[in-house]
């Protein structure tokens, strides 16, 4: 059992796992920002075009026969939330890849002038 916990401790201490944990935490916080952007800014603007000027989720819901409700606006809000988040992640990955390519494509040093022979064969053999 002690060996198992030691292996787990080594696994957790690896840099990749810690980076992933930080990424998940930052991603969760960023998700809150994106959700707020969609719900507080974009949805009310889209709701103006839907008719009554309210948020998109509230303006696009329909009562179904039998007592149910079709929440089309709420679904569209989730899709929009996903698209904005995916676009931001795409831009971040694209930017990071560009930075990594710049590091890999560092210019090579320019070669100097060609070397000249310091002595000729004639002087050595004569």
Coordinates of C-alpha atoms in Angstrom, one line a residue:
X1 CA 0.0 0.0 0.0
X2 CA 2.9 2.3 0.8
X3 CA 4.3 1.7 -2.7
X4 CA 1.0 2.6 -4.3
X5 CA 0.9 6.0 -2.4
X6 CA 4.5 6.7 -3.3
X7 CA 3.7 6.1 -7.0
X8 CA 0.6 8.3 -6.7
X9 CA 2.8 11.1 -5.1
X10 CA 5.3 10.9 -8.0
X11 CA 2.4 11.0 -10.5
X12 CA 0.9 14.1 -8.8
X13 CA 4.3 15.8 -8.5
X14 CA 4.9 15.7 -12.3
X15 CA 4.8 19.0 -14.1
X16 CA 2.2 17.9 -16.6
X17 CA -0.3 17.0 -14.0
X18 CA 0.1 20.3 -12.2
X19 CA -0.1 22.2 -15.4
X20 CA -3.3 20.4 -16.3
X21 CA -4.8 21.2 -12.8
X22 CA -4.0 24.9 -13.2
X23 CA -5.5 24.8 -16.7
X24 CA -8.8 23.2 -15.4
X25 CA -9.0 25.8 -12.6
X26 CA -8.4 28.8 -14.9
X27 CA -10.8 27.2 -17.5
X28 CA -13.5 27.0 -14.9
X29 CA -13.0 30.7 -13.9
X30 CA -12.9 31.7 -17.6
X31 CA -16.1 29.7 -18.2
X32 CA -17.8 32.0 -15.7
X33 CA -16.7 35.1 -17.6
X34 CA -17.9 33.7 -20.9
X35 CA -21.2 32.7 -19.4
X36 CA -21.7 36.2 -18.0
X37 CA -20.7 37.8 -21.4
X38 CA -23.3 35.6 -23.2
X39 CA -26.1 36.1 -20.6
X40 CA -25.6 39.7 -19.7
X41 CA -24.5 41.3 -23.0
X42 CA -25.0 39.1 -26.1
X43 CA -28.4 37.5 -25.2
X44 CA -30.2 40.8 -24.4
X45 CA -29.0 42.2 -27.8
X46 CA -30.2 39.1 -29.6
X47 CA -33.4 39.2 -27.6
X48 CA -34.2 42.6 -29.0
X49 CA -34.4 41.0 -32.4
X50 CA -36.5 38.2 -31.1
X51 CA -39.3 40.6 -30.2
X52 CA -39.8 41.7 -26.7
X53 CA -36.3 42.9 -25.8
X54 CA -35.7 40.3 -23.1
X55 CA -32.9 37.8 -23.0
X56 CA -32.7 35.2 -25.7
X57 CA -33.4 32.3 -23.3
X58 CA -36.6 33.9 -22.0
X59 CA -37.9 35.1 -25.4
X60 CA -37.5 31.7 -27.1
X61 CA -39.5 29.3 -25.1
X62 CA -42.6 27.5 -26.1
X63 CA -45.3 25.6 -24.2
X64 CA -45.9 22.1 -25.4
X65 CA -49.2 20.2 -25.2
X66 CA -49.2 18.2 -22.1
X67 CA -47.5 20.8 -19.8
X68 CA -43.9 20.7 -21.0
X69 CA -41.9 23.6 -22.2
X70 CA -39.4 23.8 -25.1
X71 CA -36.5 25.9 -24.0
X72 CA -35.0 26.7 -27.4
X73 CA -33.5 30.0 -26.2
X74 CA -31.7 28.3 -23.3
X75 CA -30.3 25.7 -25.8
X76 CA -29.1 28.4 -28.2
X77 CA -27.5 30.2 -25.3
X78 CA -25.5 27.0 -24.4
X79 CA -24.5 26.6 -28.1
X80 CA -23.3 30.2 -28.2
X81 CA -21.4 29.8 -25.0
X82 CA -19.6 26.8 -26.4
X83 CA -18.8 28.6 -29.7
X84 CA -17.3 31.6 -27.9
X85 CA -15.3 29.4 -25.6
X86 CA -14.1 27.2 -28.4
X87 CA -13.1 30.3 -30.4
X88 CA -11.1 31.7 -27.5
X89 CA -9.3 28.4 -26.9
X90 CA -8.5 28.1 -30.6
X91 CA -7.0 31.6 -30.6
X92 CA -4.9 30.8 -27.5
X93 CA -3.6 27.5 -29.0
X94 CA -2.9 29.2 -32.3
X95 CA -0.9 31.9 -30.5
X96 CA 1.1 29.5 -28.4
X97 CA 1.9 27.4 -31.5
X98 CA 3.2 30.5 -33.2
X99 CA 5.4 31.3 -30.2
X100 CA 6.8 27.8 -30.2
X101 CA 7.5 28.0 -34.0
X102 CA 9.4 31.3 -33.5
X103 CA 11.6 29.6 -30.9
X104 CA 12.3 26.6 -33.2
X105 CA 13.0 28.8 -36.2
X106 CA 15.6 31.0 -34.6
X107 CA 18.0 32.3 -37.3
X108 CA 21.2 30.4 -37.8
X109 CA 24.4 32.4 -37.4
X110 CA 25.8 33.7 -40.7
X111 CA 28.8 31.9 -42.0
X112 CA 32.0 33.9 -42.0
X113 CA 34.2 34.5 -45.0
X114 CA 35.8 31.3 -46.5
X115 CA 39.0 30.3 -44.9
X116 CA 42.2 30.8 -46.8
X117 CA 45.1 28.5 -47.0
X118 CA 47.8 29.8 -44.7
X119 CA 50.6 28.1 -46.6
X120 CA 51.1 26.8 -50.1
X121 CA 52.3 23.3 -50.9
X122 CA 55.1 24.7 -52.9
X123 CA 56.7 26.3 -50.0
X124 CA 56.4 23.1 -47.9
X125 CA 57.9 20.8 -50.5
X126 CA 60.7 23.0 -51.8

